[in-house]
Coordinates of C-alpha atoms in Angstrom, one line a residue:
M1 CA 25.0 -21.7 5.2
S2 CA 21.8 -19.6 6.1
D3 CA 18.9 -19.5 3.2
L4 CA 17.9 -15.3 3.9
S5 CA 19.3 -12.7 2.3
W6 CA 21.8 -9.9 4.0
A7 CA 19.2 -7.5 4.2
A8 CA 16.7 -10.1 6.1
C9 CA 16.1 -9.4 10.0
P10 CA 13.3 -11.9 10.8
D11 CA 13.5 -10.8 14.9
W12 CA 13.1 -7.1 13.7
W13 CA 9.6 -6.8 16.4
E14 CA 11.9 -7.9 18.8
K15 CA 14.4 -5.2 17.7
L16 CA 11.8 -2.6 18.0
Q17 CA 10.5 -3.9 21.5
A18 CA 14.5 -3.7 22.9
G19 CA 14.6 0.5 20.9
A20 CA 16.7 -1.1 18.3
T21 CA 17.1 -0.3 14.7
P22 CA 15.3 -3.0 13.0
I23 CA 17.9 -4.1 10.1
P24 CA 20.2 -7.2 10.6
A25 CA 24.4 -6.6 11.1
L26 CA 25.5 -5.4 8.0
D27 CA 29.3 -5.9 6.3
L28 CA 30.3 -2.3 6.0
D29 CA 33.3 -1.0 5.3
E30 CA 34.0 0.7 9.0
N31 CA 36.0 4.0 8.0
L32 CA 33.6 4.8 5.8
A33 CA 30.6 4.6 7.8
E34 CA 32.6 6.1 10.5
V35 CA 33.4 9.0 8.6
A36 CA 29.9 9.5 7.1
V37 CA 28.4 9.7 10.5
A38 CA 31.2 12.1 11.7
L39 CA 30.0 13.7 8.7
F40 CA 26.3 13.8 10.3
D41 CA 27.0 14.7 13.7
K42 CA 28.7 17.7 12.3
L43 CA 25.7 19.1 10.5
V44 CA 23.3 21.4 12.5
V45 CA 19.7 21.5 12.5
P46 CA 18.5 25.0 11.3
D47 CA 15.1 24.9 13.0
I48 CA 15.5 23.9 16.4
P49 CA 16.3 26.5 19.2
G50 CA 19.9 27.2 19.4
Q51 CA 20.6 25.1 16.6
P52 CA 22.3 22.2 18.2
T53 CA 24.2 19.6 16.1
M54 CA 22.9 16.3 15.1
G55 CA 25.3 14.9 17.3
E56 CA 23.1 16.5 19.7
A57 CA 19.7 15.5 18.4
A58 CA 19.4 12.7 16.5
E59 CA 19.0 9.1 18.4
E60 CA 21.3 6.2 17.1
W61 CA 18.8 5.2 14.2
T62 CA 19.3 8.0 12.4
R63 CA 23.4 6.8 12.3
D64 CA 22.6 3.2 11.4
I65 CA 21.2 4.4 8.0
V66 CA 24.2 6.8 7.3
R67 CA 26.3 3.9 8.1
A68 CA 24.3 1.0 5.3
A69 CA 24.1 4.2 3.0
F70 CA 28.1 5.1 3.1
G71 CA 29.5 2.6 4.1
S72 CA 28.2 -0.8 2.3
I73 CA 31.0 0.2 -0.5
N74 CA 33.4 -2.4 -1.7
S75 CA 36.8 -3.0 -2.4
D76 CA 35.7 -2.7 -6.5
G77 CA 33.5 0.2 -5.5
A78 CA 30.3 -1.7 -6.2
R79 CA 27.5 -1.0 -3.2
L80 CA 25.6 -3.5 -1.4
V81 CA 23.4 -1.3 0.0
G82 CA 21.6 -0.2 -3.0
E83 CA 18.9 1.5 -2.0
I84 CA 17.2 2.3 1.6
F85 CA 13.4 2.2 2.4
T86 CA 12.4 3.8 4.9
L87 CA 8.8 3.6 7.2
V88 CA 8.5 5.9 9.9
P89 CA 5.9 7.7 11.2
K90 CA 5.4 11.4 11.4
K91 CA 7.5 13.9 13.5
N92 CA 10.5 11.4 13.7
T93 CA 12.8 13.4 11.7
K94 CA 12.0 12.5 8.3
T95 CA 12.5 15.6 6.0
T96 CA 15.6 16.6 8.2
L97 CA 17.2 12.9 7.6
A98 CA 16.6 13.8 3.6
A99 CA 18.9 17.0 3.9
C100 CA 21.6 15.3 6.1
I101 CA 22.3 12.4 3.8
G102 CA 22.4 15.0 0.4
L103 CA 25.1 16.7 2.5
I104 CA 26.8 13.4 3.4
A105 CA 26.8 12.5 -0.8
M106 CA 27.5 15.7 -1.9
Q107 CA 30.8 15.8 0.7
M108 CA 31.9 11.7 0.0
N109 CA 31.1 11.8 -3.5
T110 CA 35.1 12.3 -6.0
T111 CA 33.4 12.3 -8.7
P112 CA 33.2 14.8 -11.2
N113 CA 29.8 16.7 -12.9
I114 CA 27.6 14.4 -11.1
R115 CA 23.5 15.3 -10.3
G116 CA 21.6 14.4 -6.7
I117 CA 18.0 15.0 -6.0
I118 CA 15.9 15.2 -3.1
V119 CA 12.3 14.8 -4.2
G120 CA 9.1 16.0 -2.1
P121 CA 5.7 15.0 -2.9
T122 CA 4.5 18.8 -3.5
Q123 CA 6.0 21.9 -3.4
S124 CA 6.0 22.8 -0.2
V125 CA 7.9 19.5 1.1
A126 CA 10.5 20.2 -1.9
D127 CA 11.0 23.8 -0.3
T128 CA 11.5 22.6 3.0
C129 CA 14.0 20.2 2.6
F130 CA 16.0 22.9 0.5
A131 CA 15.6 25.4 3.5
Q132 CA 17.1 22.9 5.9
M133 CA 19.8 22.2 3.9
Q134 CA 20.6 26.1 2.9
G135 CA 20.3 26.1 6.9
M136 CA 22.6 23.8 7.6
I137 CA 25.2 25.4 5.4
E138 CA 24.8 28.9 6.4
A139 CA 25.6 27.3 9.5
D140 CA 29.3 26.4 8.9
D141 CA 32.0 28.0 7.7
W142 CA 33.5 25.1 6.1
L143 CA 30.2 24.6 4.6
S144 CA 29.8 27.5 3.0
K145 CA 32.8 27.9 1.9
R146 CA 32.3 24.6 -0.4
F147 CA 28.7 24.6 -1.5
K148 CA 27.3 27.2 -3.3
V149 CA 23.9 27.2 -3.4
D150 CA 21.3 29.2 -5.8
E151 CA 17.6 29.1 -3.8
H152 CA 15.7 30.1 -7.0
K153 CA 16.9 26.8 -8.6
K154 CA 16.9 25.1 -5.6
T155 CA 20.3 23.6 -6.4
I156 CA 23.4 23.1 -4.1
T157 CA 27.1 23.1 -6.1
D158 CA 30.2 21.6 -4.9
H159 CA 32.9 23.7 -5.8
Y160 CA 35.5 21.6 -3.7
P161 CA 38.3 21.5 -5.8
D162 CA 38.8 17.3 -7.7
P163 CA 42.1 16.1 -6.0
K164 CA 43.1 14.6 -10.2
T165 CA 42.4 17.7 -11.8
G166 CA 42.1 21.0 -9.5
R167 CA 38.9 22.0 -11.3
P168 CA 35.9 22.0 -9.0
L169 CA 33.8 18.7 -9.0
N170 CA 31.1 21.1 -9.9
A171 CA 28.5 17.6 -8.6
K172 CA 24.5 19.1 -7.9
C173 CA 21.8 18.3 -5.5
K174 CA 18.4 19.3 -6.9
V175 CA 15.6 20.0 -4.5
T176 CA 12.1 19.6 -6.2
S177 CA 8.8 18.7 -6.4
F178 CA 7.7 15.4 -7.8
D179 CA 6.5 15.6 -11.8
P180 CA 7.5 14.3 -14.8
A181 CA 10.4 16.1 -15.4
V182 CA 12.2 14.8 -12.2
T183 CA 14.0 12.1 -14.8
T184 CA 15.5 15.0 -17.4
G185 CA 19.1 16.2 -16.9
G186 CA 21.0 13.0 -16.8
I187 CA 20.7 9.5 -14.8
P188 CA 21.3 11.0 -10.9
A189 CA 24.1 9.4 -8.8
F190 CA 21.8 9.4 -5.8
A191 CA 18.3 9.8 -5.3
I192 CA 15.7 11.1 -2.6
L193 CA 12.5 10.2 -2.2
D194 CA 10.5 12.0 1.2
E195 CA 7.3 10.7 1.5
L196 CA 6.5 8.1 -1.0
H197 CA 3.1 7.6 0.1
L198 CA 1.9 10.6 -1.2
M199 CA 3.9 10.1 -4.9
A200 CA 1.6 7.1 -5.1
E201 CA -1.2 9.0 -5.7
R202 CA 0.2 10.8 -8.8
H203 CA -0.9 8.2 -12.0
F204 CA 2.9 9.2 -13.7
A205 CA 4.4 7.8 -9.8
A206 CA 5.0 4.2 -11.1
R207 CA 6.7 5.6 -15.0
V208 CA 8.8 8.7 -13.3
I209 CA 10.4 5.9 -10.7
G210 CA 10.9 3.6 -12.8
Q211 CA 13.0 5.5 -14.9
I212 CA 14.9 7.0 -11.6
R213 CA 15.7 3.2 -10.8
G214 CA 16.2 2.0 -14.4
G215 CA 18.9 5.0 -15.3
M216 CA 20.6 4.3 -11.5
I217 CA 21.0 0.8 -11.8
T218 CA 24.0 1.5 -14.5
N219 CA 26.2 3.2 -11.9
A220 CA 27.3 0.4 -9.4
R221 CA 28.1 3.0 -7.1
S222 CA 24.1 4.8 -6.9
L223 CA 21.8 4.9 -4.1
L224 CA 18.7 5.5 -3.6
V225 CA 16.8 6.2 -0.5
I226 CA 13.5 6.3 0.1
I227 CA 11.5 7.5 4.0
T228 CA 7.8 7.5 3.6
T229 CA 4.9 7.2 6.3
Q230 CA 2.5 5.1 6.0
S231 CA -0.1 6.2 3.4
E232 CA -3.7 8.1 4.9
I233 CA -5.5 6.1 2.3
P234 CA -5.5 1.7 2.0
P235 CA -2.0 1.6 0.3
Q236 CA -1.9 2.3 -3.6
G237 CA 0.4 1.9 -6.7
I238 CA 4.2 1.8 -6.4
F239 CA 3.8 2.9 -2.4
K240 CA 2.2 -0.6 -1.8
S241 CA 4.6 -2.4 -4.1
E242 CA 7.7 -0.8 -3.1
L243 CA 6.1 -1.6 1.0
E244 CA 5.2 -4.9 -0.3
Y245 CA 8.5 -5.7 -1.3
A246 CA 10.0 -4.2 1.7
R247 CA 8.6 -6.2 4.1
K248 CA 9.2 -9.6 1.8
V249 CA 12.9 -8.6 1.4
R250 CA 12.8 -8.0 6.1
D251 CA 10.9 -10.8 6.4
G252 CA 13.3 -13.1 4.2
K253 CA 10.9 -13.9 1.4
I254 CA 13.4 -12.3 -0.9
V255 CA 16.7 -13.2 -1.0
E256 CA 17.9 -13.1 -4.8
D257 CA 19.3 -10.3 -6.7
V258 CA 18.5 -7.9 -3.1
R259 CA 20.0 -4.3 -3.0
M260 CA 17.1 -2.8 -0.8
L261 CA 17.9 -2.5 3.3
P262 CA 14.1 -2.3 4.3
V263 CA 14.2 -0.3 7.1
L264 CA 10.3 -0.1 8.9
Y265 CA 8.6 0.8 11.6
E266 CA 5.4 -0.2 11.7
F267 CA 3.1 -2.9 14.2
P268 CA 3.2 -6.7 12.8
Q269 CA 0.5 -7.2 10.4
E270 CA -1.9 -9.7 12.8
M271 CA -1.1 -7.2 15.7
Q272 CA -3.3 -4.0 12.9
G273 CA -5.7 -5.9 12.0
D274 CA -6.3 -7.3 15.3
E275 CA -10.0 -6.6 16.2
K276 CA -9.1 -6.0 19.4
Q277 CA -7.0 -3.0 18.4
P278 CA -4.1 -3.6 20.3
W279 CA -2.4 -0.8 18.8
K280 CA -4.6 1.6 20.5
D281 CA -2.5 1.5 23.8
P282 CA 0.2 4.2 24.6
A283 CA 2.4 2.0 25.9
T284 CA 2.7 0.3 22.4
W285 CA 4.2 3.5 20.6
G286 CA 7.3 3.5 21.8
A287 CA 8.4 0.0 19.3
V288 CA 7.7 2.7 16.4
L289 CA 8.4 5.8 17.4
P290 CA 12.5 5.6 17.1
N291 CA 12.7 9.7 18.3
L292 CA 10.7 9.4 20.8
G293 CA 11.9 11.4 23.9
R294 CA 13.4 14.1 21.5
S295 CA 11.1 15.6 18.6
I296 CA 7.6 13.4 19.7
T297 CA 6.4 12.1 23.3
I298 CA 3.9 9.9 24.1
E299 CA 2.1 13.2 26.5
R300 CA 1.9 15.2 22.9
L301 CA 0.8 12.0 21.2
I302 CA -1.7 11.3 23.7
P303 CA -3.9 14.3 23.4
E304 CA -4.1 13.8 19.9
F305 CA -5.0 10.1 19.8
R306 CA -7.6 11.0 22.0
K307 CA -9.8 14.0 20.0
A308 CA -9.2 12.0 17.1
A309 CA -10.7 8.8 18.3
D310 CA -13.4 11.6 20.0
T311 CA -13.9 13.0 16.5
S312 CA -14.8 9.2 14.1
A313 CA -13.0 6.5 13.8
E314 CA -12.0 7.3 10.1
E315 CA -10.7 10.5 11.8
L316 CA -8.4 8.0 14.2
A317 CA -7.7 5.8 11.2
R318 CA -5.8 8.7 9.7
W319 CA -4.4 9.6 12.4
A320 CA -2.9 6.4 13.9
S321 CA -1.7 5.8 9.8
Q322 CA 0.4 9.4 10.3
H323 CA 1.9 8.7 13.5
L324 CA 2.6 5.2 14.4
N325 CA 2.2 3.8 10.7
I326 CA -1.1 1.8 10.8
E327 CA -2.0 0.7 7.5
I328 CA -5.5 2.1 6.3
G329 CA -7.7 -1.0 6.2
L330 CA -9.7 -3.9 7.4
G331 CA -7.7 -3.8 10.7
H332 CA -8.9 -0.1 11.6
H333 CA -12.9 -1.0 10.8
T334 CA -13.8 2.0 9.9
G335 CA -16.3 1.7 8.1
G336 CA -20.6 1.2 8.8
W337 CA -21.1 -1.6 7.4
V338 CA -20.6 -4.6 10.8
G339 CA -19.4 -7.0 8.4
Q340 CA -16.0 -5.2 8.5
T341 CA -14.7 -6.6 11.8
Y342 CA -15.2 -10.3 10.8
W343 CA -14.4 -10.2 7.6
P344 CA -10.6 -11.0 7.8
K345 CA -10.6 -14.1 9.9
A346 CA -13.3 -15.8 7.3
A347 CA -10.6 -15.4 4.5
D348 CA -10.0 -18.9 3.3
P349 CA -7.0 -18.7 1.2
E350 CA -7.2 -22.2 -0.7
L351 CA -10.9 -21.4 -2.0
T352 CA -10.4 -21.6 -5.3
L353 CA -13.6 -20.6 -7.9
E354 CA -12.8 -24.0 -8.7
A355 CA -12.8 -25.7 -5.0
L356 CA -16.2 -24.2 -4.5
L357 CA -17.9 -25.2 -7.7
E358 CA -16.6 -28.8 -6.7
T359 CA -17.2 -28.8 -3.1
S360 CA -20.6 -26.8 -3.2
E361 CA -24.0 -28.6 -3.7
V362 CA -26.1 -25.3 -5.0
A363 CA -24.8 -22.3 -5.8
T364 CA -26.4 -18.3 -6.8
I365 CA -24.5 -15.4 -8.4
G366 CA -25.1 -12.1 -7.9
I367 CA -24.1 -9.9 -10.3
D368 CA -23.5 -5.7 -9.8
G369 CA -23.7 -4.0 -13.6
G370 CA -22.2 0.3 -13.4
G371 CA -21.9 3.1 -16.0
M372 CA -18.8 3.0 -17.9
D373 CA -16.5 4.4 -15.4
D374 CA -17.7 2.3 -12.8
L375 CA -16.8 -1.9 -11.9
L376 CA -19.1 -4.8 -13.5
G377 CA -19.3 -7.1 -10.1
L378 CA -20.0 -10.9 -10.2
A379 CA -20.0 -12.9 -6.7
V380 CA -20.5 -17.1 -6.9
L381 CA -21.8 -17.7 -3.6
G382 CA -21.7 -21.9 -3.3
R383 CA -23.1 -23.9 0.4
H384 CA -20.5 -26.8 1.0
R385 CA -22.9 -30.0 0.8
E386 CA -21.2 -31.1 3.8
T387 CA -20.8 -28.6 6.4
K388 CA -23.4 -26.2 4.3
R389 CA -21.1 -23.4 5.2
W390 CA -21.2 -20.8 2.4
Q391 CA -18.0 -20.3 0.6
L392 CA -17.8 -16.7 -1.5
W393 CA -15.9 -15.8 -4.8
V394 CA -15.8 -12.6 -6.6
A395 CA -14.9 -11.0 -10.2
A396 CA -15.0 -7.3 -11.7
W397 CA -14.6 -5.3 -14.9
A398 CA -13.9 -2.3 -15.4
H399 CA -13.3 -0.6 -19.1
D400 CA -10.0 1.3 -19.4
I401 CA -12.3 4.4 -19.6
V402 CA -11.9 4.3 -15.9
L403 CA -8.7 5.0 -15.3
E404 CA -9.0 8.7 -16.9
R405 CA -12.2 9.4 -15.4
R406 CA -11.1 8.0 -11.9
K407 CA -7.0 8.8 -11.4
N408 CA -7.3 8.4 -8.2
I409 CA -7.6 5.5 -7.8
A410 CA -6.5 4.0 -10.7
A411 CA -3.2 3.1 -9.0
R412 CA -5.3 1.3 -7.2
L413 CA -7.2 -1.2 -9.8
Q414 CA -4.0 -1.6 -11.9
D415 CA -3.0 -3.1 -8.5
L416 CA -6.1 -5.4 -8.2
E417 CA -6.0 -6.2 -12.2
R418 CA -2.2 -7.5 -11.4
D419 CA -3.1 -9.2 -7.9
D420 CA -6.5 -10.7 -8.7
A421 CA -10.0 -11.4 -10.5
L422 CA -10.2 -7.6 -12.1
T423 CA -9.9 -7.7 -15.4
I424 CA -9.6 -3.9 -17.3
C425 CA -11.5 -4.6 -20.7
T426 CA -9.8 -2.9 -23.9
H427 CA -13.1 -4.0 -26.2
P428 CA -16.7 -3.2 -25.8
T429 CA -17.9 -6.4 -24.9
Q430 CA -14.8 -8.0 -23.3
D431 CA -16.4 -7.6 -19.1
V432 CA -20.3 -8.8 -20.5
D433 CA -18.5 -12.2 -22.3
Q434 CA -16.7 -12.9 -19.9
L435 CA -18.5 -12.3 -17.4
V436 CA -21.3 -15.0 -19.3
D437 CA -18.1 -17.9 -19.3
I438 CA -18.2 -17.7 -15.9
V439 CA -21.7 -18.2 -15.3
L440 CA -22.0 -20.8 -18.0
R441 CA -19.4 -22.4 -15.9
V442 CA -21.9 -22.8 -13.0
H443 CA -24.4 -22.9 -14.8
S444 CA -22.8 -26.6 -16.6
A445 CA -21.8 -27.6 -13.0
G446 CA -25.9 -28.3 -12.4
I447 CA -25.4 -26.3 -9.2
L448 CA -28.1 -23.3 -10.3
P449 CA -31.9 -23.8 -8.6
E450 CA -33.7 -23.8 -11.5
R451 CA -35.6 -20.5 -10.8
G452 CA -33.9 -17.1 -8.9
G453 CA -30.2 -18.5 -9.6
I454 CA -28.8 -16.1 -10.6
G455 CA -30.0 -12.5 -8.7
L456 CA -29.3 -9.0 -10.7
D457 CA -29.6 -5.6 -9.7
P458 CA -32.6 -4.3 -12.3
E459 CA -31.1 -0.8 -13.0
G460 CA -28.7 -1.4 -16.5
V461 CA -28.4 -4.9 -17.1
A462 CA -30.4 -5.5 -20.6
A463 CA -27.1 -6.1 -22.4
I464 CA -26.3 -8.6 -19.0
V465 CA -29.9 -10.4 -19.4
D466 CA -29.6 -10.7 -23.3
A467 CA -26.2 -11.8 -23.5
L468 CA -27.0 -14.5 -20.4
Q469 CA -30.1 -16.1 -22.5
G470 CA -29.0 -16.4 -25.5
A471 CA -26.3 -18.3 -24.1
G472 CA -28.6 -20.5 -23.3
I473 CA -29.5 -19.4 -19.5
P474 CA -33.2 -19.9 -18.7
H475 CA -35.0 -17.0 -17.9
D476 CA -36.6 -18.7 -15.0
T477 CA -32.7 -18.8 -13.6
L478 CA -32.8 -15.2 -13.4
A479 CA -34.0 -13.0 -10.5
S480 CA -34.5 -9.4 -10.0
V481 CA -33.4 -8.5 -6.4
T482 CA -34.4 -5.2 -5.3
Q483 CA -31.6 -2.4 -3.9
G484 CA -32.3 0.3 -0.9
Y485 CA -33.6 -0.5 2.1
K486 CA -34.9 -4.5 0.7
L487 CA -31.7 -5.6 0.8
N488 CA -30.7 -4.9 4.8
G489 CA -32.0 -8.6 5.4
A490 CA -28.5 -10.1 3.1
I491 CA -26.8 -7.6 4.3
K492 CA -27.5 -8.2 8.2
G493 CA -27.8 -11.9 7.1
T494 CA -23.7 -11.3 5.7
E495 CA -23.0 -9.7 8.8
R496 CA -24.4 -12.5 10.8
K497 CA -22.9 -15.3 9.8
L498 CA -19.1 -13.7 9.1
F499 CA -19.3 -13.4 12.9
D500 CA -20.5 -17.1 13.4
G501 CA -17.9 -18.7 11.1
S502 CA -21.1 -20.4 8.7
L503 CA -19.6 -17.9 5.7
R504 CA -16.1 -18.5 4.2
H505 CA -14.6 -16.1 1.2
C506 CA -11.9 -16.6 -1.0
G507 CA -9.1 -13.6 1.0
Q508 CA -9.5 -11.7 -2.2
P509 CA -8.1 -8.7 -2.4
L510 CA -10.7 -7.0 -4.9
L511 CA -13.5 -8.0 -2.7
G512 CA -11.3 -6.8 0.5
W513 CA -10.9 -3.5 -0.9
C514 CA -14.7 -3.3 -1.7
V515 CA -15.3 -4.1 1.9
G516 CA -12.9 -1.4 3.0
N517 CA -14.8 0.8 1.2
A518 CA -18.1 0.4 2.3
R519 CA -19.9 2.9 4.3
T520 CA -23.7 2.3 5.5
E521 CA -26.7 4.6 6.0
A522 CA -30.0 3.7 8.4
R523 CA -33.3 4.0 6.8
G524 CA -35.5 3.8 9.0
N525 CA -34.9 0.2 11.4
A526 CA -32.9 -0.9 7.9
V527 CA -29.3 -0.8 7.3
I528 CA -27.8 -0.1 3.6
V529 CA -24.8 0.3 1.4
T530 CA -24.9 2.3 -1.4
K531 CA -22.5 3.4 -3.5
A532 CA -23.6 6.6 -3.1
V533 CA -22.6 6.6 0.9
S534 CA -19.5 5.3 -0.5
G535 CA -18.0 7.6 -2.5
A536 CA -15.1 7.4 -5.1
G537 CA -14.1 3.2 -3.8
K538 CA -16.4 1.0 -5.8
I539 CA -18.2 -1.4 -3.5
D540 CA -19.8 -3.1 -6.8
P541 CA -18.6 -6.9 -6.2
L542 CA -20.0 -6.6 -2.7
M543 CA -23.1 -5.2 -3.4
A544 CA -23.4 -8.5 -6.3
A545 CA -22.1 -10.7 -3.1
F546 CA -25.4 -9.1 -1.7
N547 CA -27.5 -9.9 -4.4
A548 CA -26.2 -13.9 -4.0
V549 CA -26.4 -14.1 -0.7
Y550 CA -30.4 -12.0 -0.6
L551 CA -31.1 -15.5 -3.5
M552 CA -28.8 -18.3 -1.3
S553 CA -31.4 -16.8 2.1
L554 CA -34.4 -18.7 0.3
N555 CA -32.6 -21.8 0.7
P556 CA -32.6 -23.2 -2.8
A557 CA -31.7 -26.6 -4.1
A558 CA -29.9 -27.1 -7.2
A559 CA -31.5 -28.5 -10.7
R560 CA -28.6 -31.7 -10.6
R561 CA -25.1 -32.2 -9.8
D562 CA -23.1 -33.1 -12.6
L563 CA -19.7 -32.9 -11.6
S564 CA -18.5 -34.9 -14.7
A565 CA -20.0 -32.6 -17.0
F566 CA -18.8 -29.5 -14.8
L567 CA -14.7 -30.9 -14.8
A568 CA -15.1 -31.7 -18.6
N569 CA -16.4 -28.2 -19.6
P570 CA -13.6 -26.2 -21.3
V571 CA -15.5 -22.7 -21.1
M572 CA -12.7 -20.1 -19.1
S573 CA -10.6 -21.5 -16.4
V574 CA -10.4 -18.8 -13.8

């Protein structure tokens, strides 16, 4: 018996390279599947000169999705494929496919008064999808007789007679933009979401999609289809969680209670993150462009690619995210800080705070505080007592007010709270209290220097200094680390140690996010990383790490090494 779920496709990259749809063989009702494909092939593409049918214009991958969507209903009426998550680059008929699936769902439905929805991230995208459906209906005499199109309400109503009663089925499909009102008006029998990555930027996204999915669970024949491009920013919120889930299902890492069929047109993660960026070779692009030769060609993409590359690294990253599904993040090396290039290879997921404290002969701590809508960052940097390699771990805190004031990153912060060492505080002193607990844990291990073991940005840290000294941390252990150009040595030193492999970090998403946010500017002969340059993306834990690096660069010695005291310390387990 296979250990993989029905939706797993471990050979997905080989399939993409061979031009095949990256899905496994499915146990389908072939009659239903082929009826759906026949309906699909008859639909007209209204915005292409000559108005060809989908049978003439569409590639086979779209038919594979249609087969899976409508051919997976078993004899009990339940679906094997209850959800389809499709990640495909721009210009590969995403919106047209959404319109087609909506019309096929309406034609194959036999249940009176059902409600279906097609949701675009903006009114403009929703209007485009509705126009596609309207054009398909108007181009076909049979569909024009069957469906009533209400342009004002963006609703299509089915007047086909119910085989049992003879009365009109009165099934409706509404095309709408994404807002909380999407969930009103009953439980949808089918829902099609276009461009989930844009929806995820709205603070209510997870709640609305959760309500859609929760309502559909009560209907064994319900169908949820998500068709999206990669995000122009690092994946966050509901898009991040759905994409990660889809990848785990595809790779066979999730095998229980699977309803989702992932159809992901993307390069392998190691290929995306390779510092040589092999995806820049146009010869590789065809694997992730299923409509190649129809709606898109390599020849048309190359000038856009070159223009983006000549404009800036950021513009190239944006272009690649949309046209090649390259995930924005460290793999692009878009930030000005050179350390980003070497960051991924320095990760050691086995390196926890406990392991750092147990194996280090000395450790320094960096702290970087901010305002109420900022992060408080803490970094612990140890020097391994045998290899002398530096090893880094961080934590951060934010007050819940930041979720209101910084809605553009609220979903990202909530992801980091769930996945890593970020705490969103619910009472005023929680951040300082927990920071002090961690500092005491390092102090009790006896590996802090007697002088200059804890480096702080001198601005806005009075409460932290008072709390540390009140907890028994000696005054001489604290050191002011001047920011700006004077931190240049720590920044450059971190780059060098990442490059030569003598600095390892825990591979934390929190610190990875901050490193990805880092931007630099020149000040004379110095290079600085500042919050002002980095904009909305937070970098406080990274700045805390630079403070710790500054102190470690002074080659400190530990005050004492008392491992038994460390192991016996009951203070906060991280």
